[in-house]
PDB file of C-alpha atoms in Angstrom:
ATOM      1  CA  MET A   1      20.673   3.230  16.338  1.00  0.00           C
ATOM      2  CA  ILE A   2      22.746   1.333  13.730  1.00  0.00           C
ATOM      3  CA  ARG A   3      22.579  -1.827  15.822  1.00  0.00           C
ATOM      4  CA  TYR A   4      18.813  -1.453  16.142  1.00  0.00           C
ATOM      5  CA  ILE A   5      18.381  -0.995  12.360  1.00  0.00           C
ATOM      6  CA  ILE A   6      20.510  -4.071  11.624  1.00  0.00           C
ATOM      7  CA  ARG A   7      18.477  -6.117  14.109  1.00  0.00           C
ATOM      8  CA  ARG A   8      15.204  -4.954  12.568  1.00  0.00           C
ATOM      9  CA  LEU A   9      16.471  -5.761   9.056  1.00  0.00           C
ATOM     10  CA  LEU A  10      17.396  -9.278  10.161  1.00  0.00           C
ATOM     11  CA  ILE A  11      13.944  -9.738  11.715  1.00  0.00           C
ATOM     12  CA  GLY A  12      12.408  -8.411   8.507  1.00  0.00           C
ATOM     13  CA  PHE A  13      14.394 -10.943   6.487  1.00  0.00           C
ATOM     14  CA  VAL A  14      13.047 -13.783   8.635  1.00  0.00           C
ATOM     15  CA  ILE A  15       9.509 -12.445   8.169  1.00  0.00           C
ATOM     16  CA  LEU A  16       9.999 -12.389   4.391  1.00  0.00           C
ATOM     17  CA  VAL A  17      11.097 -16.035   4.444  1.00  0.00           C
ATOM     18  CA  ILE A  18       7.971 -16.914   6.445  1.00  0.00           C
ATOM     19  CA  VAL A  19       5.813 -14.994   3.956  1.00  0.00           C
ATOM     20  CA  CYS A  20       7.423 -16.936   1.099  1.00  0.00           C
ATOM     21  CA  ALA A  21       6.689 -20.218   2.851  1.00  0.00           C
ATOM     22  CA  LEU A  22       3.085 -19.287   3.595  1.00  0.00           C
ATOM     23  CA  THR A  23       2.337 -18.147   0.039  1.00  0.00           C
ATOM     24  CA  PHE A  24       3.916 -21.327  -1.297  1.00  0.00           C
ATOM     25  CA  VAL A  25       1.739 -23.456   0.977  1.00  0.00           C
ATOM     26  CA  PHE A  26      -1.405 -21.491   0.126  1.00  0.00           C
ATOM     27  CA  PHE A  27      -0.957 -21.800  -3.634  1.00  0.00           C
ATOM     28  CA  ARG A  28       0.717 -25.188  -3.981  1.00  0.00           C
ATOM     29  CA  VAL A  29      -0.654 -27.344  -1.160  1.00  0.00           C
ATOM     30  CA  LEU A  30      -4.144 -26.043  -0.401  1.00  0.00           C
ATOM     31  CA  PRO A  31      -6.864 -26.792  -2.999  1.00  0.00           C
ATOM     32  CA  THR A  32      -6.517 -24.324  -5.875  1.00  0.00           C
ATOM     33  CA  GLY A  33      -6.796 -24.347  -9.629  1.00  0.00           C
ATOM     34  CA  ASN A  34      -4.253 -26.541 -11.422  1.00  0.00           C
ATOM     35  CA  PRO A  35      -2.211 -24.187 -13.668  1.00  0.00           C
ATOM     36  CA  ALA A  36      -1.419 -27.012 -16.085  1.00  0.00           C
ATOM     37  CA  LEU A  37      -5.114 -27.882 -16.392  1.00  0.00           C
ATOM     38  CA  LEU A  38      -6.084 -24.247 -16.884  1.00  0.00           C
ATOM     39  CA  ARG A  39      -3.397 -23.756 -19.504  1.00  0.00           C
ATOM     40  CA  ALA A  40      -4.277 -26.900 -21.459  1.00  0.00           C
ATOM     41  CA  GLY A  41      -7.429 -25.338 -22.924  1.00  0.00           C
ATOM     42  CA  ARG A  42     -11.081 -26.279 -23.028  1.00  0.00           C
ATOM     43  CA  ASP A  43     -10.494 -29.949 -23.927  1.00  0.00           C
ATOM     44  CA  PRO A  44      -7.357 -30.913 -21.988  1.00  0.00           C
ATOM     45  CA  GLN A  45      -5.745 -34.277 -22.680  1.00  0.00           C
ATOM     46  CA  PRO A  46      -3.919 -36.103 -19.858  1.00  0.00           C
ATOM     47  CA  LYS A  47      -0.745 -36.314 -21.922  1.00  0.00           C
ATOM     48  CA  LEU A  48      -0.802 -32.575 -22.613  1.00  0.00           C
ATOM     49  CA  ILE A  49      -1.374 -31.821 -18.933  1.00  0.00           C
ATOM     50  CA  LYS A  50       1.626 -33.963 -17.981  1.00  0.00           C
ATOM     51  CA  GLU A  51       3.819 -32.188 -20.523  1.00  0.00           C
ATOM     52  CA  ILE A  52       2.766 -28.764 -19.212  1.00  0.00           C
ATOM     53  CA  GLU A  53       3.470 -29.868 -15.640  1.00  0.00           C
ATOM     54  CA  VAL A  54       6.991 -30.875 -16.690  1.00  0.00           C
ATOM     55  CA  VAL A  55       7.544 -27.498 -18.385  1.00  0.00           C
ATOM     56  CA  LEU A  56       6.281 -25.584 -15.323  1.00  0.00           C
ATOM     57  CA  GLY A  57       8.204 -27.807 -12.891  1.00  0.00           C
ATOM     58  CA  LEU A  58       5.003 -28.972 -11.173  1.00  0.00           C
ATOM     59  CA  ASN A  59       5.986 -32.639 -11.469  1.00  0.00           C
ATOM     60  CA  LYS A  60       8.761 -32.234  -8.895  1.00  0.00           C
ATOM     61  CA  PRO A  61       8.207 -32.979  -5.182  1.00  0.00           C
ATOM     62  CA  LEU A  62       6.847 -30.016  -3.231  1.00  0.00           C
ATOM     63  CA  ILE A  63       9.951 -29.718  -1.072  1.00  0.00           C
ATOM     64  CA  VAL A  64      12.116 -29.514  -4.218  1.00  0.00           C
ATOM     65  CA  GLN A  65       9.807 -26.893  -5.735  1.00  0.00           C
ATOM     66  CA  PHE A  66       9.989 -24.847  -2.534  1.00  0.00           C
ATOM     67  CA  TRP A  67      13.773 -25.067  -2.325  1.00  0.00           C
ATOM     68  CA  ASP A  68      14.179 -24.056  -5.978  1.00  0.00           C
ATOM     69  CA  TYR A  69      11.836 -21.116  -5.417  1.00  0.00           C
ATOM     70  CA  MET A  70      13.623 -19.926  -2.254  1.00  0.00           C
ATOM     71  CA  LYS A  71      17.047 -20.383  -3.872  1.00  0.00           C
ATOM     72  CA  GLU A  72      16.058 -18.163  -6.804  1.00  0.00           C
ATOM     73  CA  ILE A  73      14.736 -15.447  -4.462  1.00  0.00           C
ATOM     74  CA  LEU A  74      17.551 -15.451  -1.893  1.00  0.00           C
ATOM     75  CA  PHE A  75      20.536 -15.753  -4.227  1.00  0.00           C
ATOM     76  CA  HIS A  76      19.318 -14.150  -7.452  1.00  0.00           C
ATOM     77  CA  PHE A  77      16.269 -12.062  -6.431  1.00  0.00           C
ATOM     78  CA  ARG A  78      14.216 -13.828  -9.092  1.00  0.00           C
ATOM     79  CA  PHE A  79      10.573 -14.751  -8.556  1.00  0.00           C
ATOM     80  CA  GLY A  80      10.290 -17.346 -11.304  1.00  0.00           C
ATOM     81  CA  PHE A  81       8.370 -17.097 -14.559  1.00  0.00           C
ATOM     82  CA  SER A  82       4.715 -16.495 -15.321  1.00  0.00           C
ATOM     83  CA  TYR A  83       2.782 -19.675 -16.070  1.00  0.00           C
ATOM     84  CA  TYR A  84       1.025 -18.010 -18.995  1.00  0.00           C
ATOM     85  CA  SER A  85       3.322 -15.466 -20.629  1.00  0.00           C
ATOM     86  CA  GLN A  86       6.581 -17.203 -19.622  1.00  0.00           C
ATOM     87  CA  GLU A  87       7.964 -13.754 -18.821  1.00  0.00           C
ATOM     88  CA  ALA A  88      10.128 -13.256 -15.754  1.00  0.00           C
ATOM     89  CA  VAL A  89       7.970 -12.190 -12.806  1.00  0.00           C
ATOM     90  CA  ARG A  90      10.623  -9.681 -11.783  1.00  0.00           C
ATOM     91  CA  SER A  91      10.379  -8.000 -15.193  1.00  0.00           C
ATOM     92  CA  LEU A  92       6.588  -7.910 -15.008  1.00  0.00           C
ATOM     93  CA  ILE A  93       6.710  -6.318 -11.548  1.00  0.00           C
ATOM     94  CA  PHE A  94       9.397  -3.746 -12.381  1.00  0.00           C
ATOM     95  CA  GLU A  95       7.570  -2.824 -15.574  1.00  0.00           C
ATOM     96  CA  ARG A  96       4.454  -1.920 -13.583  1.00  0.00           C
ATOM     97  CA  LEU A  97       6.159  -0.608 -10.459  1.00  0.00           C
ATOM     98  CA  PRO A  98       6.310   3.075 -11.592  1.00  0.00           C
ATOM     99  CA  ALA A  99       2.515   3.253 -11.970  1.00  0.00           C
ATOM    100  CA  THR A 100       1.872   1.785  -8.519  1.00  0.00           C
ATOM    101  CA  ALA A 101       4.616   3.924  -6.953  1.00  0.00           C
ATOM    102  CA  SER A 102       3.076   7.050  -8.498  1.00  0.00           C
ATOM    103  CA  LEU A 103      -0.340   6.109  -7.160  1.00  0.00           C
ATOM    104  CA  ALA A 104       0.836   5.086  -3.680  1.00  0.00           C
ATOM    105  CA  VAL A 105       3.239   7.977  -3.026  1.00  0.00           C
ATOM    106  CA  GLY A 106       0.786  10.614  -4.247  1.00  0.00           C
ATOM    107  CA  ALA A 107      -2.043   9.126  -2.187  1.00  0.00           C
ATOM    108  CA  ALA A 108       0.183   8.934   0.918  1.00  0.00           C
ATOM    109  CA  VAL A 109       1.199  12.592   0.616  1.00  0.00           C
ATOM    110  CA  LEU A 110      -2.416  13.623   0.063  1.00  0.00           C
ATOM    111  CA  TRP A 111      -3.796  11.636   2.990  1.00  0.00           C
ATOM    112  CA  VAL A 112      -1.127  12.906   5.416  1.00  0.00           C
ATOM    113  CA  LEU A 113      -1.551  16.553   4.449  1.00  0.00           C
ATOM    114  CA  ALA A 114      -5.354  16.444   4.287  1.00  0.00           C
ATOM    115  CA  GLY A 115      -5.735  14.304   7.396  1.00  0.00           C
ATOM    116  CA  LEU A 116      -3.418  16.422   9.544  1.00  0.00           C
ATOM    117  CA  GLY A 117      -4.838  19.704   8.270  1.00  0.00           C
ATOM    118  CA  VAL A 118      -8.477  18.773   8.796  1.00  0.00           C
ATOM    119  CA  GLY A 119      -7.718  17.160  12.161  1.00  0.00           C
ATOM    120  CA  ILE A 120      -5.881  20.253  13.438  1.00  0.00           C
ATOM    121  CA  ILE A 121      -8.681  22.577  12.324  1.00  0.00           C
ATOM    122  CA  SER A 122     -11.318  20.373  13.966  1.00  0.00           C
ATOM    123  CA  ALA A 123      -9.323  20.107  17.201  1.00  0.00           C
ATOM    124  CA  LEU A 124      -8.892  23.885  17.444  1.00  0.00           C
ATOM    125  CA  HIS A 125     -12.550  24.590  16.598  1.00  0.00           C
ATOM    126  CA  ARG A 126     -14.374  21.872  18.484  1.00  0.00           C
ATOM    127  CA  HIS A 127     -18.170  21.720  18.336  1.00  0.00           C
ATOM    128  CA  THR A 128     -18.366  24.346  15.608  1.00  0.00           C
ATOM    129  CA  PHE A 129     -19.966  23.909  12.204  1.00  0.00           C
ATOM    130  CA  ARG A 130     -16.554  23.310  10.592  1.00  0.00           C
ATOM    131  CA  ASP A 131     -15.766  20.587  13.113  1.00  0.00           C
ATOM    132  CA  ARG A 132     -19.093  18.794  12.661  1.00  0.00           C
ATOM    133  CA  ALA A 133     -18.931  19.051   8.865  1.00  0.00           C
ATOM    134  CA  ALA A 134     -15.358  17.748   8.762  1.00  0.00           C
ATOM    135  CA  MET A 135     -15.993  14.828  11.104  1.00  0.00           C
ATOM    136  CA  GLY A 136     -19.257  13.943   9.368  1.00  0.00           C
ATOM    137  CA  THR A 137     -17.505  13.875   6.006  1.00  0.00           C
ATOM    138  CA  ALA A 138     -14.692  11.815   7.503  1.00  0.00           C
ATOM    139  CA  LEU A 139     -17.177   9.245   8.780  1.00  0.00           C
ATOM    140  CA  VAL A 140     -18.714   8.924   5.307  1.00  0.00           C
ATOM    141  CA  LEU A 141     -15.302   8.487   3.672  1.00  0.00           C
ATOM    142  CA  ILE A 142     -14.237   5.845   6.202  1.00  0.00           C
ATOM    143  CA  SER A 143     -17.398   3.872   5.437  1.00  0.00           C
ATOM    144  CA  ALA A 144     -17.172   4.176   1.629  1.00  0.00           C
ATOM    145  CA  PRO A 145     -15.327   1.325  -0.174  1.00  0.00           C
ATOM    146  CA  GLU A 146     -12.651   2.432  -2.639  1.00  0.00           C
ATOM    147  CA  PHE A 147     -14.244   0.745  -5.657  1.00  0.00           C
ATOM    148  CA  TRP A 148     -17.627   2.402  -4.981  1.00  0.00           C
ATOM    149  CA  LEU A 149     -16.031   5.802  -4.396  1.00  0.00           C
ATOM    150  CA  GLY A 150     -14.018   5.409  -7.594  1.00  0.00           C
ATOM    151  CA  LEU A 151     -17.139   4.652  -9.623  1.00  0.00           C
ATOM    152  CA  VAL A 152     -18.883   7.674  -8.100  1.00  0.00           C
ATOM    153  CA  PHE A 153     -15.967   9.933  -9.044  1.00  0.00           C
ATOM    154  CA  LEU A 154     -15.965   8.573 -12.601  1.00  0.00           C
ATOM    155  CA  TYR A 155     -19.715   9.120 -12.877  1.00  0.00           C
ATOM    156  CA  LEU A 156     -19.428  12.705 -11.637  1.00  0.00           C
ATOM    157  CA  PHE A 157     -16.098  14.031 -12.934  1.00  0.00           C
ATOM    158  CA  ALA A 158     -14.728  11.802 -15.745  1.00  0.00           C
ATOM    159  CA  ALA A 159     -14.194  13.621 -19.032  1.00  0.00           C
ATOM    160  CA  ASP A 160     -15.760  10.798 -21.064  1.00  0.00           C
ATOM    161  CA  ILE A 161     -18.778   9.620 -19.040  1.00  0.00           C
ATOM    162  CA  GLY A 162     -18.981  12.112 -16.162  1.00  0.00           C
ATOM    163  CA  LYS A 163     -21.699  14.647 -15.561  1.00  0.00           C
ATOM    164  CA  LEU A 164     -19.251  17.523 -15.073  1.00  0.00           C
ATOM    165  CA  LYS A 165     -16.426  16.284 -17.373  1.00  0.00           C
ATOM    166  CA  ILE A 166     -13.567  17.851 -15.413  1.00  0.00           C
ATOM    167  CA  LEU A 167     -10.832  15.228 -15.122  1.00  0.00           C
ATOM    168  CA  PRO A 168      -9.485  12.383 -17.300  1.00  0.00           C
ATOM    169  CA  GLY A 169     -11.376   9.134 -16.759  1.00  0.00           C
ATOM    170  CA  ALA A 170     -10.372   5.471 -16.621  1.00  0.00           C
ATOM    171  CA  GLY A 171      -7.655   4.167 -18.902  1.00  0.00           C
ATOM    172  CA  THR A 172      -5.974   7.563 -19.386  1.00  0.00           C
ATOM    173  CA  TYR A 173      -2.842   6.922 -17.305  1.00  0.00           C
ATOM    174  CA  VAL A 174       0.505   7.641 -18.981  1.00  0.00           C
ATOM    175  CA  GLY A 175       4.010   7.503 -17.556  1.00  0.00           C
ATOM    176  CA  LEU A 176       5.609  10.503 -15.906  1.00  0.00           C
ATOM    177  CA  THR A 177       8.376  10.688 -18.508  1.00  0.00           C
ATOM    178  CA  SER A 178       5.915  10.509 -21.419  1.00  0.00           C
ATOM    179  CA  ASP A 179       3.732  13.477 -20.491  1.00  0.00           C
ATOM    180  CA  PRO A 180       4.118  14.938 -16.950  1.00  0.00           C
ATOM    181  CA  TRP A 181       0.940  17.033 -17.119  1.00  0.00           C
ATOM    182  CA  LYS A 182      -1.232  14.172 -18.399  1.00  0.00           C
ATOM    183  CA  TRP A 183       0.370  11.872 -15.812  1.00  0.00           C
ATOM    184  CA  PHE A 184      -0.590  14.319 -13.058  1.00  0.00           C
ATOM    185  CA  THR A 185      -4.167  14.929 -14.223  1.00  0.00           C
ATOM    186  CA  SER A 186      -4.837  11.235 -14.842  1.00  0.00           C
ATOM    187  CA  LEU A 187      -3.919  10.434 -11.222  1.00  0.00           C
ATOM    188  CA  ILE A 188      -5.913  13.178  -9.465  1.00  0.00           C
ATOM    189  CA  MET A 189      -9.061  11.082  -9.056  1.00  0.00           C
ATOM    190  CA  PRO A 190      -7.193   7.850  -8.148  1.00  0.00           C
ATOM    191  CA  TRP A 191      -5.149   9.773  -5.549  1.00  0.00           C
ATOM    192  CA  ILE A 192      -8.269  11.229  -3.955  1.00  0.00           C
ATOM    193  CA  VAL A 193     -10.102   7.888  -3.941  1.00  0.00           C
ATOM    194  CA  LEU A 194      -7.167   5.925  -2.500  1.00  0.00           C
ATOM    195  CA  ALA A 195      -6.305   8.589   0.095  1.00  0.00           C
ATOM    196  CA  SER A 196      -9.841   9.413   1.252  1.00  0.00           C
ATOM    197  CA  GLY A 197     -10.319   6.621   3.795  1.00  0.00           C
ATOM    198  CA  ALA A 198      -6.873   6.957   5.387  1.00  0.00           C
ATOM    199  CA  ALA A 199      -7.130  10.756   5.453  1.00  0.00           C
ATOM    200  CA  ALA A 200     -10.471  10.485   7.254  1.00  0.00           C
ATOM    201  CA  VAL A 201      -8.954   8.173   9.880  1.00  0.00           C
ATOM    202  CA  TYR A 202      -6.006  10.563  10.295  1.00  0.00           C
ATOM    203  CA  ALA A 203      -8.332  13.539  10.696  1.00  0.00           C
ATOM    204  CA  ARG A 204     -10.418  11.889  13.418  1.00  0.00           C
ATOM    205  CA  LEU A 205      -7.363  10.589  15.277  1.00  0.00           C
ATOM    206  CA  MET A 206      -5.563  13.941  15.032  1.00  0.00           C
ATOM    207  CA  ARG A 207      -8.620  15.744  16.375  1.00  0.00           C
ATOM    208  CA  SER A 208      -8.722  13.427  19.376  1.00  0.00           C
ATOM    209  CA  THR A 209      -4.994  13.386  20.206  1.00  0.00           C
ATOM    210  CA  LEU A 210      -4.458  17.113  19.645  1.00  0.00           C
ATOM    211  CA  GLY A 211      -7.528  17.935  21.726  1.00  0.00           C
ATOM    212  CA  GLU A 212      -6.032  15.985  24.630  1.00  0.00           C
ATOM    213  CA  ALA A 213      -2.556  17.454  24.117  1.00  0.00           C
ATOM    214  CA  MET A 214      -3.867  21.027  24.219  1.00  0.00           C
ATOM    215  CA  LYS A 215      -5.117  20.361  27.775  1.00  0.00           C
ATOM    216  CA  GLU A 216      -1.705  19.323  29.083  1.00  0.00           C
ATOM    217  CA  ASP A 217       0.328  21.366  31.571  1.00  0.00           C
ATOM    218  CA  PHE A 218       3.126  22.183  29.111  1.00  0.00           C
ATOM    219  CA  ILE A 219       0.589  23.912  26.842  1.00  0.00           C
ATOM    220  CA  ARG A 220      -0.667  26.061  29.710  1.00  0.00           C
ATOM    221  CA  THR A 221       2.934  26.857  30.640  1.00  0.00           C
ATOM    222  CA  ALA A 222       3.741  27.867  27.065  1.00  0.00           C
ATOM    223  CA  ARG A 223       0.741  30.179  26.962  1.00  0.00           C
ATOM    224  CA  ALA A 224       1.647  31.629  30.364  1.00  0.00           C
ATOM    225  CA  LYS A 225       5.102  32.497  29.027  1.00  0.00           C
ATOM    226  CA  GLY A 226       3.445  34.524  26.290  1.00  0.00           C
ATOM    227  CA  LEU A 227       4.349  32.338  23.315  1.00  0.00           C
ATOM    228  CA  PRO A 228       2.368  33.055  20.145  1.00  0.00           C
ATOM    229  CA  GLU A 229      -0.588  30.721  19.673  1.00  0.00           C
ATOM    230  CA  ARG A 230       0.937  29.401  16.453  1.00  0.00           C
ATOM    231  CA  LYS A 231       4.006  28.121  18.350  1.00  0.00           C
ATOM    232  CA  VAL A 232       1.815  26.718  21.114  1.00  0.00           C
ATOM    233  CA  VAL A 233      -0.219  24.745  18.569  1.00  0.00           C
ATOM    234  CA  ARG A 234       3.002  23.528  16.950  1.00  0.00           C
ATOM    235  CA  GLN A 235       4.132  22.088  20.296  1.00  0.00           C
ATOM    236  CA  GLY A 236       0.750  20.435  20.745  1.00  0.00           C
ATOM    237  CA  VAL A 237       0.902  18.908  17.257  1.00  0.00           C
ATOM    238  CA  ARG A 238       4.361  17.500  17.924  1.00  0.00           C
ATOM    239  CA  ALA A 239       3.124  15.875  21.120  1.00  0.00           C
ATOM    240  CA  ALA A 240      -0.022  14.512  19.436  1.00  0.00           C
ATOM    241  CA  ILE A 241       1.497  13.176  16.230  1.00  0.00           C
ATOM    242  CA  ASN A 242       3.156  10.001  17.564  1.00  0.00           C
ATOM    243  CA  PRO A 243       0.019   7.796  17.305  1.00  0.00           C
ATOM    244  CA  LEU A 244      -0.383   8.945  13.695  1.00  0.00           C
ATOM    245  CA  VAL A 245       3.189   7.921  12.915  1.00  0.00           C
ATOM    246  CA  THR A 246       2.389   4.436  14.230  1.00  0.00           C
ATOM    247  CA  LEU A 247      -0.761   4.354  12.143  1.00  0.00           C
ATOM    248  CA  PHE A 248       1.177   5.308   9.016  1.00  0.00           C
ATOM    249  CA  GLY A 249       3.198   2.082   9.204  1.00  0.00           C
ATOM    250  CA  LEU A 250      -0.010   0.055   9.423  1.00  0.00           C
ATOM    251  CA  GLU A 251      -1.760   2.037   6.686  1.00  0.00           C
ATOM    252  CA  VAL A 252       0.923   1.136   4.149  1.00  0.00           C
ATOM    253  CA  GLY A 253      -0.553  -2.366   3.968  1.00  0.00           C
ATOM    254  CA  VAL A 254      -4.050  -0.945   3.588  1.00  0.00           C
ATOM    255  CA  LEU A 255      -2.732   1.402   0.901  1.00  0.00           C
ATOM    256  CA  LEU A 256      -1.302  -1.451  -1.149  1.00  0.00           C
ATOM    257  CA  GLY A 257      -4.508  -3.441  -0.734  1.00  0.00           C
ATOM    258  CA  GLY A 258      -6.616  -0.489  -1.826  1.00  0.00           C
ATOM    259  CA  ALA A 259      -4.343   0.019  -4.838  1.00  0.00           C
ATOM    260  CA  VAL A 260      -5.635  -3.264  -6.273  1.00  0.00           C
ATOM    261  CA  LEU A 261      -9.198  -1.924  -6.342  1.00  0.00           C
ATOM    262  CA  VAL A 262      -8.290   1.594  -7.468  1.00  0.00           C
ATOM    263  CA  GLU A 263      -6.050   0.368 -10.285  1.00  0.00           C
ATOM    264  CA  THR A 264      -8.832  -1.939 -11.447  1.00  0.00           C
ATOM    265  CA  VAL A 265     -11.500   0.781 -11.390  1.00  0.00           C
ATOM    266  CA  PHE A 266      -9.329   3.363 -13.170  1.00  0.00           C
ATOM    267  CA  ASN A 267      -7.579   0.815 -15.416  1.00  0.00           C
ATOM    268  CA  ILE A 268      -4.087   1.762 -14.234  1.00  0.00           C
ATOM    269  CA  PRO A 269      -1.415  -0.731 -15.360  1.00  0.00           C
ATOM    270  CA  GLY A 270       0.159  -1.179 -11.927  1.00  0.00           C
ATOM    271  CA  ILE A 271       1.192  -4.038  -9.671  1.00  0.00           C
ATOM    272  CA  GLY A 272      -2.237  -4.180  -8.033  1.00  0.00           C
ATOM    273  CA  ARG A 273      -3.958  -4.821 -11.350  1.00  0.00           C
ATOM    274  CA  LEU A 274      -1.235  -7.334 -12.259  1.00  0.00           C
ATOM    275  CA  ASN A 275      -1.929  -9.188  -9.008  1.00  0.00           C
ATOM    276  CA  TYR A 276      -5.682  -9.127  -9.650  1.00  0.00           C
ATOM    277  CA  GLN A 277      -5.239 -10.609 -13.127  1.00  0.00           C
ATOM    278  CA  ALA A 278      -2.804 -13.233 -11.810  1.00  0.00           C
ATOM    279  CA  ILE A 279      -5.297 -14.354  -9.132  1.00  0.00           C
ATOM    280  CA  GLN A 280      -8.015 -14.700 -11.768  1.00  0.00           C
ATOM    281  CA  SER A 281      -5.803 -16.925 -13.922  1.00  0.00           C
ATOM    282  CA  SER A 282      -4.102 -18.831 -11.060  1.00  0.00           C
ATOM    283  CA  ASP A 283      -0.706 -17.498 -12.127  1.00  0.00           C
ATOM    284  CA  PHE A 284       0.937 -18.421  -8.827  1.00  0.00           C
ATOM    285  CA  PRO A 285       4.492 -17.114  -9.411  1.00  0.00           C
ATOM    286  CA  VAL A 286       3.142 -13.633 -10.199  1.00  0.00           C
ATOM    287  CA  VAL A 287       0.919 -13.658  -7.096  1.00  0.00           C
ATOM    288  CA  GLN A 288       3.798 -14.828  -4.918  1.00  0.00           C
ATOM    289  CA  GLY A 289       6.093 -12.137  -6.321  1.00  0.00           C
ATOM    290  CA  THR A 290       3.620  -9.305  -5.744  1.00  0.00           C
ATOM    291  CA  VAL A 291       2.786 -10.520  -2.227  1.00  0.00           C
ATOM    292  CA  LEU A 292       6.472 -10.730  -1.336  1.00  0.00           C
ATOM    293  CA  LEU A 293       7.106  -7.241  -2.715  1.00  0.00           C
ATOM    294  CA  ALA A 294       4.192  -5.845  -0.687  1.00  0.00           C
ATOM    295  CA  ALA A 295       5.518  -7.518   2.474  1.00  0.00           C
ATOM    296  CA  MET A 296       8.943  -5.986   1.797  1.00  0.00           C
ATOM    297  CA  PHE A 297       7.457  -2.501   1.486  1.00  0.00           C
ATOM    298  CA  ILE A 298       5.476  -2.899   4.715  1.00  0.00           C
ATOM    299  CA  ILE A 299       8.534  -4.077   6.656  1.00  0.00           C
ATOM    300  CA  ILE A 300      10.685  -1.195   5.370  1.00  0.00           C
ATOM    301  CA  ALA A 301       7.917   1.326   6.097  1.00  0.00           C
ATOM    302  CA  ASN A 302       7.612   0.129   9.696  1.00  0.00           C
ATOM    303  CA  ILE A 303      11.384   0.345  10.218  1.00  0.00           C
ATOM    304  CA  VAL A 304      11.329   3.925   8.917  1.00  0.00           C
ATOM    305  CA  VAL A 305       8.411   4.716  11.230  1.00  0.00           C
ATOM    306  CA  ASP A 306      10.293   3.361  14.250  1.00  0.00           C
ATOM    307  CA  ILE A 307      13.323   5.471  13.373  1.00  0.00           C
ATOM    308  CA  ALA A 308      11.109   8.547  13.009  1.00  0.00           C
ATOM    309  CA  TYR A 309      10.088   8.162  16.667  1.00  0.00           C
ATOM    310  CA  ALA A 310      13.599   9.116  17.754  1.00  0.00           C
ATOM    311  CA  TYR A 311      13.249  12.479  16.024  1.00  0.00           C
ATOM    312  CA  LEU A 312       9.660  13.178  17.047  1.00  0.00           C
ATOM    313  CA  ASP A 313       9.920  12.120  20.689  1.00  0.00           C
ATOM    314  CA  PRO A 314      13.222  12.744  22.535  1.00  0.00           C
ATOM    315  CA  ARG A 315      12.205  10.213  25.189  1.00  0.00           C
ATOM    316  CA  VAL A 316      12.466   7.334  22.704  1.00  0.00           C
ATOM    317  CA  ARG A 317      15.792   5.514  22.772  1.00  0.00           C
ATOM    318  CA  PHE A 318      16.827   2.446  20.797  1.00  0.00           C
ATOM    319  CA  SER A 319      19.231  -0.159  22.034  1.00  0.00           C
TER     320      SER A 319
END
């Protein structure tokens, strides 16, 4: 197991280097906005543009820029400085990381619990009203974009503009250490919006896999031995959950992508909103830093998922 984890970490490191190279090519080589030109103002002078390029290091050859960037990341874990605020990208990311972590972790817990629960109920009560209602709702949630669903929730439930005025609206997020209760209530709607699509996918997949597992011979054997139905269902869930574990590793990327939209709609000062603002202003170091951080999270999540297989399925062995 240890050897397998080390091998996966080394592969993940190579993938991160490739991601760094690709983002550098996308933002420095392919046609994009010139940061020096954008920063020079409405009436840029050629001399001023040249001076800004020297300050930002854009006058150096591309290979030198790439080496300097990789050297800072690999040896110092620094992502450079923002073209506009001149703040360290690492500081900007770490400053906003708690908000995105709160949003992502809460949404992940909600989608797993809701998706598994609804999927199990639908699988055990196939073709009933509960099953049809749950799967119909899941289909709607899968089809609904996060930004549209977020606007609908604000229109219906936000305390400032909503029709029912139940929950805090956009721009009400505070840190966990500042006010735990306000932190929790301000994230209820963002959690639901971000988790809804993934939970719907989980529910439909769990219904399908558990329905097939409950037809297997080991389930009939367990029932023939007189085991309580609750324990029989537990065995079926354990056999049916492996595809959902695989899906969880893939959904982490979707979760981080959806966080950009949700943070924008609810005005949450997280990494997703930081990335959105950086793309608008062509602040390439910030975009590269957030993309690299997202890739790191996805790689770690997939390693954890692979390790979880060994505990969920005794047949899985790593070498």
